[in-house]
Amino acid sequence: MTIQLPDASGALRTYEPRPEPLALTSGAPLASRTVFSAAHVVADPFADVSPDSAAAVDWDATLAFRRHLWSHGLGVAEAMDTAQRGMGLDWAGAAELIRRSAAEAKAVGGRIACGVGTDQLTAGTLAEVRSAYEEQLALVEASGAQAILMASRALAAAARGPEDYVEVYGHLLRQASEPVVLHWLGPMFDPALEGYWGSADLDAATDTFLEVIAAHPDKVDGIKVSLLDARREVDLRRRLPQGVRCYTGDDFNYPELIAGDEQGFSHALLGIFDPLGPLAAEAVRVLDTGDTAGFRALLDPTVELSRHLFQTPTRFYKTGVVFLAWLAGHQSHFTMVGGLQSSRSLPHFARAYELADGLGLFPDPKLAEERMKNLLALYGVTQ
């Protein structure tokens, strides 16, 4: 069987789908690295909503996907950028997601960390930013989940310089009951975060970031860096205080960063590990045995797919993530909160399908092929 796929020029080409998926099963817990998948939310396709309405979430399908990730030994990073925080999912929806997912994690013994931000605000004073962060931190800690202090659009707008970041984060870290993960999200993921940590100069911003950590090393479990710059992450990783982890958020260079070098390695907190979950877990189990080459042999071929999904404008990578979840059978439809399913082109979807199929990511390749053909037909492509 073959399928006709459009390329970037609009021309159709013939592709022969893979007949069998990659053989992957759940296995032993991951040992050498702590690995979180930032998980997407599944929209309710029958809700009568518009793109600017509050999100309508299919809770059963959303929680089932988290159980899928936990079954492969991955942790879940909840209510993060991948879950469309600030791009379809507001704070009320995120709060409900945190409550439900944390309860599910407790029930099944899954590891969970949840995003703490300020998305109650569109803008505000520094005092209001602190208060918004405090509200979310209290909810996450009450749920029993680990907190991830996310970058804040409101703080980026209100801060006058590095000293304001030092003050706000210091205040929050002193309040945190358990060590948190600090999240540095670059402007390629969210343009409103340009100049975070008080400077558009990344060297100066890094110094401020490290100043915050150095002042509270007992309250920082680790950092999550999403700058898509492997060299900068390695340099930052080497400057961290003893005991503070680096969780890579680099969806372009994750295999080399997780594998590490003679001076250390990164753990992982990645959006691409939503579609790659079982394969990523298998690769880390190979790494657990000391087989770095085997780890790279499994994970390196996935980078082309990840770079495709995260291509500019990078913030729309969530559309490809949900698209692949639909093709893989994790949800019955390709609908997203906020109508974000319209944010990528048909050639983009076609290439994502081809790359994911070539990797053997679809548990049922025939189902994926049928769903891809249905999408093509919707766009007027006949087979």
mmCIF file of C-alpha atoms in Angstrom:
data_model
loop_
_atom_site.group_PDB
_atom_site.id
_atom_site.type_symbol
_atom_site.label_atom_id
_atom_site.label_comp_id
_atom_site.label_asym_id
_atom_site.label_seq_id
_atom_site.Cartn_x
_atom_site.Cartn_y
_atom_site.Cartn_z
ATOM 1 C CA MET A 1 0.000 0.000 0.000
ATOM 2 C CA THR A 2 1.148 3.538 -0.750
ATOM 3 C CA ILE A 3 -0.026 7.016 0.095
ATOM 4 C CA GLN A 4 0.263 10.270 -1.825
ATOM 5 C CA LEU A 5 1.791 13.033 0.295
ATOM 6 C CA PRO A 6 2.217 16.711 -0.638
ATOM 7 C CA ASP A 7 5.658 18.249 -0.320
ATOM 8 C CA ALA A 8 6.522 21.877 0.455
ATOM 9 C CA SER A 9 6.054 22.845 -3.205
ATOM 10 C CA GLY A 10 2.558 21.373 -3.318
ATOM 11 C CA ALA A 11 3.549 18.448 -5.533
ATOM 12 C CA LEU A 12 2.370 14.960 -4.599
ATOM 13 C CA ARG A 13 4.828 12.145 -4.054
ATOM 14 C CA THR A 14 4.350 8.478 -3.299
ATOM 15 C CA TYR A 15 5.243 7.128 0.124
ATOM 16 C CA GLU A 16 5.138 3.497 1.210
ATOM 17 C CA PRO A 17 4.226 3.251 4.922
ATOM 18 C CA ARG A 18 6.168 1.011 7.260
ATOM 19 C CA PRO A 19 4.290 -2.295 7.748
ATOM 20 C CA GLU A 20 5.245 -2.918 11.388
ATOM 21 C CA PRO A 21 5.913 -0.635 14.356
ATOM 22 C CA LEU A 22 9.115 -0.581 16.343
ATOM 23 C CA ALA A 23 8.830 -3.298 18.989
ATOM 24 C CA LEU A 24 8.772 -1.452 22.322
ATOM 25 C CA THR A 25 7.342 -2.501 25.657
ATOM 26 C CA SER A 26 7.330 -1.099 29.158
ATOM 27 C CA GLY A 27 10.269 -2.244 31.234
ATOM 28 C CA ALA A 28 12.385 -1.580 34.285
ATOM 29 C CA PRO A 29 12.348 1.864 35.907
ATOM 30 C CA LEU A 30 14.819 4.349 34.472
ATOM 31 C CA ALA A 31 17.968 4.533 36.582
ATOM 32 C CA SER A 32 20.742 6.723 35.205
ATOM 33 C CA ARG A 33 18.647 9.726 34.165
ATOM 34 C CA THR A 34 15.488 11.412 35.442
ATOM 35 C CA VAL A 35 13.250 11.872 32.427
ATOM 36 C CA PHE A 36 10.054 13.901 32.228
ATOM 37 C CA SER A 37 7.749 14.147 29.237
ATOM 38 C CA ALA A 38 5.914 17.455 29.000
ATOM 39 C CA ALA A 39 2.474 16.136 28.082
ATOM 40 C CA HIS A 40 -0.236 17.592 25.840
ATOM 41 C CA VAL A 41 -3.912 17.955 26.682
ATOM 42 C CA VAL A 42 -6.704 16.321 24.681
ATOM 43 C CA ALA A 43 -9.506 18.675 23.712
ATOM 44 C CA ASP A 44 -13.196 17.779 23.886
ATOM 45 C CA PRO A 45 -14.074 17.681 20.159
ATOM 46 C CA PHE A 46 -17.819 18.021 20.766
ATOM 47 C CA ALA A 47 -17.677 21.127 22.958
ATOM 48 C CA ASP A 48 -19.377 24.183 21.483
ATOM 49 C CA VAL A 49 -16.467 26.561 21.940
ATOM 50 C CA SER A 50 -14.527 29.149 19.957
ATOM 51 C CA PRO A 51 -10.754 29.782 19.875
ATOM 52 C CA ASP A 52 -11.027 32.436 22.590
ATOM 53 C CA SER A 53 -13.289 30.374 24.873
ATOM 54 C CA ALA A 54 -12.108 28.631 28.006
ATOM 55 C CA ALA A 55 -10.580 25.273 27.111
ATOM 56 C CA ALA A 56 -12.873 22.257 26.926
ATOM 57 C CA VAL A 57 -10.760 19.228 27.871
ATOM 58 C CA ASP A 58 -11.481 15.531 27.407
ATOM 59 C CA TRP A 59 -10.318 14.504 30.857
ATOM 60 C CA ASP A 60 -10.551 10.753 30.317
ATOM 61 C CA ALA A 61 -8.328 10.835 27.224
ATOM 62 C CA THR A 62 -5.962 13.363 28.790
ATOM 63 C CA LEU A 63 -5.380 11.226 31.878
ATOM 64 C CA ALA A 64 -5.144 8.035 29.814
ATOM 65 C CA PHE A 65 -2.241 9.564 27.922
ATOM 66 C CA ARG A 66 -0.449 10.308 31.169
ATOM 67 C CA ARG A 67 -0.922 6.692 32.251
ATOM 68 C CA HIS A 68 0.651 5.683 28.946
ATOM 69 C CA LEU A 69 3.744 7.777 29.743
ATOM 70 C CA TRP A 70 3.983 6.499 33.314
ATOM 71 C CA SER A 71 3.693 2.895 32.105
ATOM 72 C CA HIS A 72 6.978 3.344 30.247
ATOM 73 C CA GLY A 73 8.788 4.730 33.281
ATOM 74 C CA LEU A 74 8.666 8.402 32.315
ATOM 75 C CA GLY A 75 7.743 11.225 34.638
ATOM 76 C CA VAL A 76 5.056 13.678 33.553
ATOM 77 C CA ALA A 77 5.741 17.396 33.466
ATOM 78 C CA GLU A 78 2.237 18.744 33.768
ATOM 79 C CA ALA A 79 0.621 22.029 32.786
ATOM 80 C CA MET A 80 3.696 23.161 30.890
ATOM 81 C CA ASP A 81 4.152 24.812 27.511
ATOM 82 C CA THR A 82 3.268 21.519 25.761
ATOM 83 C CA ALA A 83 -0.126 21.560 27.498
ATOM 84 C CA GLN A 84 -0.772 24.908 25.762
ATOM 85 C CA ARG A 85 -0.316 27.099 28.831
ATOM 86 C CA GLY A 86 -0.990 30.583 27.549
ATOM 87 C CA MET A 87 -1.927 29.222 24.107
ATOM 88 C CA GLY A 88 -5.433 27.896 24.702
ATOM 89 C CA LEU A 89 -5.257 26.697 28.310
ATOM 90 C CA ASP A 90 -5.839 29.402 30.909
ATOM 91 C CA TRP A 91 -5.016 29.230 34.615
ATOM 92 C CA ALA A 92 -8.435 27.847 35.579
ATOM 93 C CA GLY A 93 -7.985 25.005 33.108
ATOM 94 C CA ALA A 94 -4.381 24.441 34.173
ATOM 95 C CA ALA A 95 -5.388 24.316 37.842
ATOM 96 C CA GLU A 96 -7.950 21.619 37.115
ATOM 97 C CA LEU A 97 -5.393 19.730 35.035
ATOM 98 C CA ILE A 98 -2.887 19.854 37.901
ATOM 99 C CA ARG A 99 -5.434 18.603 40.440
ATOM 100 C CA ARG A 100 -6.593 15.725 38.262
ATOM 101 C CA SER A 101 -3.150 14.656 37.051
ATOM 102 C CA ALA A 102 -1.593 14.818 40.508
ATOM 103 C CA ALA A 103 -4.393 12.644 41.891
ATOM 104 C CA GLU A 104 -3.902 10.180 39.017
ATOM 105 C CA ALA A 105 -0.142 10.109 39.635
ATOM 106 C CA LYS A 106 -0.751 9.301 43.281
ATOM 107 C CA ALA A 107 -3.157 6.510 42.322
ATOM 108 C CA VAL A 108 -0.760 4.783 39.912
ATOM 109 C CA GLY A 109 2.576 5.665 41.514
ATOM 110 C CA GLY A 110 3.696 7.957 38.697
ATOM 111 C CA ARG A 111 6.178 10.792 39.048
ATOM 112 C CA ILE A 112 4.787 14.259 38.371
ATOM 113 C CA ALA A 113 6.003 17.841 38.400
ATOM 114 C CA CYS A 114 3.709 20.750 37.582
ATOM 115 C CA GLY A 115 4.168 24.195 36.130
ATOM 116 C CA VAL A 116 3.831 27.247 38.387
ATOM 117 C CA GLY A 117 3.363 30.508 36.538
ATOM 118 C CA THR A 118 1.469 33.792 36.586
ATOM 119 C CA ASP A 119 -1.082 33.315 33.830
ATOM 120 C CA GLN A 120 -3.860 34.719 36.007
ATOM 121 C CA LEU A 121 -2.318 38.043 34.932
ATOM 122 C CA THR A 122 -1.938 39.671 31.561
ATOM 123 C CA ALA A 123 0.116 42.399 33.221
ATOM 124 C CA GLY A 124 0.749 43.587 36.744
ATOM 125 C CA THR A 125 3.107 45.062 39.299
ATOM 126 C CA LEU A 126 5.925 43.048 40.817
ATOM 127 C CA ALA A 127 3.798 42.543 43.916
ATOM 128 C CA GLU A 128 0.966 41.174 41.798
ATOM 129 C CA VAL A 129 3.381 38.889 39.966
ATOM 130 C CA ARG A 130 4.644 37.509 43.284
ATOM 131 C CA SER A 131 1.080 36.968 44.466
ATOM 132 C CA ALA A 132 0.128 35.126 41.285
ATOM 133 C CA TYR A 133 3.163 32.862 41.575
ATOM 134 C CA GLU A 134 2.340 32.221 45.248
ATOM 135 C CA GLU A 135 -1.230 31.164 44.427
ATOM 136 C CA GLN A 136 -0.046 28.643 41.875
ATOM 137 C CA LEU A 137 2.808 27.355 44.022
ATOM 138 C CA ALA A 138 0.384 26.723 46.882
ATOM 139 C CA LEU A 139 -1.937 24.740 44.617
ATOM 140 C CA VAL A 140 0.848 22.585 43.181
ATOM 141 C CA GLU A 141 2.325 21.847 46.596
ATOM 142 C CA ALA A 142 -1.127 21.036 48.002
ATOM 143 C CA SER A 143 -1.614 18.543 45.160
ATOM 144 C CA GLY A 144 1.526 16.684 46.205
ATOM 145 C CA ALA A 145 3.396 17.400 42.962
ATOM 146 C CA GLN A 146 6.860 18.870 42.553
ATOM 147 C CA ALA A 147 6.816 22.514 41.442
ATOM 148 C CA ILE A 148 8.388 23.861 38.272
ATOM 149 C CA LEU A 149 8.741 27.648 38.441
ATOM 150 C CA MET A 150 7.964 28.681 34.868
ATOM 151 C CA ALA A 151 9.083 31.837 33.151
ATOM 152 C CA SER A 152 6.467 34.586 33.469
ATOM 153 C CA ARG A 153 5.313 36.948 30.735
ATOM 154 C CA ALA A 154 4.013 39.292 33.429
ATOM 155 C CA LEU A 155 7.376 39.329 35.203
ATOM 156 C CA ALA A 156 9.189 39.969 31.912
ATOM 157 C CA ALA A 157 6.914 42.981 31.370
ATOM 158 C CA ALA A 158 7.126 44.331 34.939
ATOM 159 C CA ALA A 159 10.805 43.802 35.756
ATOM 160 C CA ARG A 160 13.063 46.845 35.461
ATOM 161 C CA GLY A 161 16.283 44.854 35.565
ATOM 162 C CA PRO A 162 18.053 41.753 36.913
ATOM 163 C CA GLU A 163 17.512 42.786 40.526
ATOM 164 C CA ASP A 164 13.748 42.333 40.166
ATOM 165 C CA TYR A 165 14.194 38.719 39.017
ATOM 166 C CA VAL A 166 16.557 38.058 41.920
ATOM 167 C CA GLU A 167 14.015 39.493 44.370
ATOM 168 C CA VAL A 168 10.927 37.694 42.985
ATOM 169 C CA TYR A 169 12.560 34.290 42.579
ATOM 170 C CA GLY A 170 14.321 34.582 45.918
ATOM 171 C CA HIS A 171 10.988 35.302 47.595
ATOM 172 C CA LEU A 172 9.395 32.243 45.982
ATOM 173 C CA LEU A 173 12.290 29.912 46.746
ATOM 174 C CA ARG A 174 12.256 30.893 50.392
ATOM 175 C CA GLN A 175 8.568 29.976 50.490
ATOM 176 C CA ALA A 176 8.825 26.659 48.642
ATOM 177 C CA SER A 177 8.435 23.686 50.953
ATOM 178 C CA GLU A 178 10.414 21.337 48.668
ATOM 179 C CA PRO A 179 13.128 21.860 46.048
ATOM 180 C CA VAL A 180 11.754 23.131 42.748
ATOM 181 C CA VAL A 181 12.822 23.131 39.113
ATOM 182 C CA LEU A 182 13.591 26.561 37.632
ATOM 183 C CA HIS A 183 12.498 26.865 34.003
ATOM 184 C CA TRP A 184 14.214 29.172 31.525
ATOM 185 C CA LEU A 185 12.128 29.278 28.352
ATOM 186 C CA GLY A 186 13.662 31.112 25.424
ATOM 187 C CA PRO A 187 11.859 33.625 23.191
ATOM 188 C CA MET A 188 11.743 31.123 20.310
ATOM 189 C CA PHE A 189 9.075 29.347 22.376
ATOM 190 C CA ASP A 190 7.403 32.545 23.581
ATOM 191 C CA PRO A 191 8.392 35.939 22.116
ATOM 192 C CA ALA A 192 7.029 37.699 25.228
ATOM 193 C CA LEU A 193 9.960 36.253 27.198
ATOM 194 C CA GLU A 194 12.628 38.163 25.282
ATOM 195 C CA GLY A 195 15.174 39.586 27.723
ATOM 196 C CA TYR A 196 14.284 37.245 30.578
ATOM 197 C CA TRP A 197 16.483 37.489 33.686
ATOM 198 C CA GLY A 198 16.874 41.176 32.935
ATOM 199 C CA SER A 199 18.918 41.184 29.756
ATOM 200 C CA ALA A 200 18.756 40.247 26.080
ATOM 201 C CA ASP A 201 22.470 39.422 26.420
ATOM 202 C CA LEU A 202 22.380 35.703 27.222
ATOM 203 C CA ASP A 203 25.702 35.803 29.055
ATOM 204 C CA ALA A 204 24.397 38.492 31.400
ATOM 205 C CA ALA A 205 21.062 36.663 31.776
ATOM 206 C CA THR A 206 22.926 33.456 32.635
ATOM 207 C CA ASP A 207 24.857 35.238 35.382
ATOM 208 C CA THR A 208 21.599 36.437 36.957
ATOM 209 C CA PHE A 209 20.056 32.977 36.663
ATOM 210 C CA LEU A 210 23.058 31.440 38.409
ATOM 211 C CA GLU A 211 22.964 34.148 41.093
ATOM 212 C CA VAL A 212 19.419 33.098 41.987
ATOM 213 C CA ILE A 213 20.436 29.436 42.192
ATOM 214 C CA ALA A 214 23.614 30.082 44.185
ATOM 215 C CA ALA A 215 21.633 31.990 46.813
ATOM 216 C CA HIS A 216 19.188 29.086 47.341
ATOM 217 C CA PRO A 217 20.872 25.806 46.294
ATOM 218 C CA ASP A 218 18.910 23.797 48.864
ATOM 219 C CA LYS A 219 15.627 24.911 47.268
ATOM 220 C CA VAL A 220 16.576 24.166 43.643
ATOM 221 C CA ASP A 221 16.311 20.540 42.542
ATOM 222 C CA GLY A 222 17.358 21.517 39.047
ATOM 223 C CA ILE A 223 17.004 23.803 36.078
ATOM 224 C CA LYS A 224 15.127 23.231 32.846
ATOM 225 C CA VAL A 225 16.805 25.046 29.969
ATOM 226 C CA SER A 226 14.949 25.601 26.686
ATOM 227 C CA LEU A 227 17.247 27.798 24.606
ATOM 228 C CA LEU A 228 17.988 25.355 21.728
ATOM 229 C CA ASP A 229 21.709 26.007 22.173
ATOM 230 C CA ALA A 230 23.630 22.881 23.188
ATOM 231 C CA ARG A 231 26.922 24.647 23.847
ATOM 232 C CA ARG A 232 25.295 27.186 26.145
ATOM 233 C CA GLU A 233 23.486 24.439 28.054
ATOM 234 C CA VAL A 234 26.706 22.504 28.596
ATOM 235 C CA ASP A 235 28.504 25.632 29.808
ATOM 236 C CA LEU A 236 25.624 26.418 32.175
ATOM 237 C CA ARG A 237 25.469 22.821 33.389
ATOM 238 C CA ARG A 238 29.137 22.942 34.370
ATOM 239 C CA ARG A 239 28.576 26.076 36.448
ATOM 240 C CA LEU A 240 25.732 24.697 38.577
ATOM 241 C CA PRO A 241 26.264 24.179 42.313
ATOM 242 C CA GLN A 242 26.871 20.604 43.425
ATOM 243 C CA GLY A 243 23.596 18.677 43.599
ATOM 244 C CA VAL A 244 21.598 20.951 41.265
ATOM 245 C CA ARG A 245 20.548 19.054 38.155
ATOM 246 C CA CYS A 246 20.239 20.221 34.594
ATOM 247 C CA TYR A 247 17.102 19.012 32.795
ATOM 248 C CA THR A 248 17.557 19.577 29.107
ATOM 249 C CA GLY A 249 14.701 21.252 27.301
ATOM 250 C CA ASP A 250 16.644 21.347 24.029
ATOM 251 C CA ASP A 251 14.427 19.615 21.481
ATOM 252 C CA PHE A 252 17.153 20.000 18.831
ATOM 253 C CA ASN A 253 20.142 18.463 20.626
ATOM 254 C CA TYR A 254 18.776 16.194 23.363
ATOM 255 C CA PRO A 255 20.647 12.932 22.542
ATOM 256 C CA GLU A 256 24.109 14.438 22.998
ATOM 257 C CA LEU A 257 23.049 16.424 26.061
ATOM 258 C CA ILE A 258 21.495 13.431 27.821
ATOM 259 C CA ALA A 259 24.434 11.191 26.903
ATOM 260 C CA GLY A 260 26.762 13.822 28.368
ATOM 261 C CA ASP A 261 30.527 14.022 28.439
ATOM 262 C CA GLU A 262 33.388 13.402 30.846
ATOM 263 C CA GLN A 263 32.236 16.339 32.993
ATOM 264 C CA GLY A 264 28.564 15.509 33.327
ATOM 265 C CA PHE A 265 25.218 15.090 31.614
ATOM 266 C CA SER A 266 21.709 16.471 31.453
ATOM 267 C CA HIS A 267 18.550 14.824 32.670
ATOM 268 C CA ALA A 268 15.502 15.566 30.503
ATOM 269 C CA LEU A 269 12.243 17.493 30.539
ATOM 270 C CA LEU A 270 11.134 17.575 26.926
ATOM 271 C CA GLY A 271 8.057 18.207 24.817
ATOM 272 C CA ILE A 272 9.364 15.868 22.125
ATOM 273 C CA PHE A 273 9.203 13.022 24.642
ATOM 274 C CA ASP A 274 5.409 13.238 24.356
ATOM 275 C CA PRO A 275 5.380 11.503 20.922
ATOM 276 C CA LEU A 276 8.699 9.726 21.555
ATOM 277 C CA GLY A 277 7.813 8.459 25.050
ATOM 278 C CA PRO A 278 8.239 4.666 24.663
ATOM 279 C CA LEU A 279 11.256 4.998 22.368
ATOM 280 C CA ALA A 280 12.914 7.552 24.653
ATOM 281 C CA ALA A 281 12.376 5.300 27.666
ATOM 282 C CA GLU A 282 13.879 2.327 25.833
ATOM 283 C CA ALA A 283 16.902 4.424 24.859
ATOM 284 C CA VAL A 284 17.494 5.493 28.475
ATOM 285 C CA ARG A 285 17.254 1.870 29.631
ATOM 286 C CA VAL A 286 20.039 1.076 27.168
ATOM 287 C CA LEU A 287 22.020 4.000 28.582
ATOM 288 C CA ASP A 288 21.430 2.598 32.080
ATOM 289 C CA THR A 289 23.578 -0.399 31.071
ATOM 290 C CA GLY A 290 26.455 1.907 30.119
ATOM 291 C CA ASP A 291 25.853 1.489 26.396
ATOM 292 C CA THR A 292 26.092 5.090 25.222
ATOM 293 C CA ALA A 293 26.488 4.052 21.579
ATOM 294 C CA GLY A 294 23.308 1.979 21.761
ATOM 295 C CA PHE A 295 21.479 4.899 23.350
ATOM 296 C CA ARG A 296 22.581 7.223 20.555
ATOM 297 C CA ALA A 297 21.705 4.626 17.899
ATOM 298 C CA LEU A 298 18.110 4.625 19.164
ATOM 299 C CA LEU A 299 17.677 8.326 19.839
ATOM 300 C CA ASP A 300 19.779 10.091 17.188
ATOM 301 C CA PRO A 301 17.421 9.131 14.321
ATOM 302 C CA THR A 302 14.550 10.904 16.105
ATOM 303 C CA VAL A 303 16.201 14.326 15.934
ATOM 304 C CA GLU A 304 15.052 14.998 12.361
ATOM 305 C CA LEU A 305 11.428 14.547 13.433
ATOM 306 C CA SER A 306 11.920 16.746 16.497
ATOM 307 C CA ARG A 307 13.559 19.534 14.510
ATOM 308 C CA HIS A 308 10.712 19.337 12.027
ATOM 309 C CA LEU A 309 8.025 19.636 14.720
ATOM 310 C CA PHE A 310 9.894 22.477 16.453
ATOM 311 C CA GLN A 311 10.737 24.450 13.327
ATOM 312 C CA THR A 312 10.010 28.177 13.273
ATOM 313 C CA PRO A 313 7.616 29.425 14.572
ATOM 314 C CA THR A 314 8.667 27.037 17.329
ATOM 315 C CA ARG A 315 5.740 27.787 19.651
ATOM 316 C CA PHE A 316 3.428 25.868 17.300
ATOM 317 C CA TYR A 317 5.217 22.579 17.910
ATOM 318 C CA LYS A 318 2.234 21.529 20.047
ATOM 319 C CA THR A 319 0.187 21.103 16.875
ATOM 320 C CA GLY A 320 2.545 18.422 15.573
ATOM 321 C CA VAL A 321 2.648 16.707 18.958
ATOM 322 C CA VAL A 322 -1.144 16.384 19.093
ATOM 323 C CA PHE A 323 -1.277 15.368 15.428
ATOM 324 C CA LEU A 324 1.058 12.447 16.112
ATOM 325 C CA ALA A 325 -0.938 11.450 19.213
ATOM 326 C CA TRP A 326 -4.034 11.221 16.990
ATOM 327 C CA LEU A 327 -2.227 9.142 14.359
ATOM 328 C CA ALA A 328 -0.849 6.873 17.091
ATOM 329 C CA GLY A 329 -4.353 6.174 18.426
ATOM 330 C CA HIS A 330 -3.994 7.962 21.756
ATOM 331 C CA GLN A 331 -7.039 10.090 20.936
ATOM 332 C CA SER A 332 -9.956 9.731 18.554
ATOM 333 C CA HIS A 333 -9.679 13.108 16.834
ATOM 334 C CA PHE A 334 -7.331 15.877 15.758
ATOM 335 C CA THR A 335 -8.826 18.818 17.625
ATOM 336 C CA MET A 336 -6.935 21.133 19.955
ATOM 337 C CA VAL A 337 -7.942 23.644 22.577
ATOM 338 C CA GLY A 338 -7.896 27.127 21.105
ATOM 339 C CA GLY A 339 -8.319 25.714 17.591
ATOM 340 C CA LEU A 340 -4.548 25.281 17.364
ATOM 341 C CA GLN A 341 -4.863 22.321 14.971
ATOM 342 C CA SER A 342 -4.911 24.917 12.178
ATOM 343 C CA SER A 343 -1.447 26.250 13.072
ATOM 344 C CA ARG A 344 0.618 24.060 10.746
ATOM 345 C CA SER A 345 0.324 23.361 7.028
ATOM 346 C CA LEU A 346 -0.641 20.158 5.251
ATOM 347 C CA PRO A 347 2.925 19.645 3.911
ATOM 348 C CA HIS A 348 4.164 19.999 7.496
ATOM 349 C CA PHE A 349 1.738 17.291 8.650
ATOM 350 C CA ALA A 350 2.683 15.062 5.745
ATOM 351 C CA ARG A 351 6.376 15.238 6.561
ATOM 352 C CA ALA A 352 5.694 14.653 10.273
ATOM 353 C CA TYR A 353 3.694 11.541 9.383
ATOM 354 C CA GLU A 354 6.450 10.249 7.108
ATOM 355 C CA LEU A 355 9.213 10.792 9.671
ATOM 356 C CA ALA A 356 7.240 9.297 12.571
ATOM 357 C CA ASP A 357 6.163 6.314 10.498
ATOM 358 C CA GLY A 358 9.746 5.727 9.387
ATOM 359 C CA LEU A 359 10.788 5.574 13.043
ATOM 360 C CA GLY A 360 8.089 3.004 13.788
ATOM 361 C CA LEU A 361 6.347 5.247 16.323
ATOM 362 C CA PHE A 362 2.796 4.243 15.411
ATOM 363 C CA PRO A 363 1.567 1.173 17.339
ATOM 364 C CA ASP A 364 -0.898 0.500 14.507
ATOM 365 C CA PRO A 365 0.637 1.705 11.220
ATOM 366 C CA LYS A 366 -2.541 0.910 9.307
ATOM 367 C CA LEU A 367 -4.624 3.127 11.597
ATOM 368 C CA ALA A 368 -2.107 5.943 11.188
ATOM 369 C CA GLU A 369 -2.228 5.562 7.412
ATOM 370 C CA GLU A 370 -6.026 5.636 7.356
ATOM 371 C CA ARG A 371 -6.137 8.740 9.534
ATOM 372 C CA MET A 372 -3.509 10.465 7.404
ATOM 373 C CA LYS A 373 -5.564 9.690 4.296
ATOM 374 C CA ASN A 374 -8.662 11.114 5.990
ATOM 375 C CA LEU A 375 -6.806 14.355 6.693
ATOM 376 C CA LEU A 376 -5.525 14.499 3.126
ATOM 377 C CA ALA A 377 -9.056 14.002 1.805
ATOM 378 C CA LEU A 378 -10.258 16.889 3.975
ATOM 379 C CA TYR A 379 -7.719 19.086 2.177
ATOM 380 C CA GLY A 380 -8.846 17.778 -1.219
ATOM 381 C CA VAL A 381 -6.082 15.234 -1.837
ATOM 382 C CA THR A 382 -7.514 12.076 -3.367
ATOM 383 C CA GLN A 383 -5.686 8.750 -3.280
#
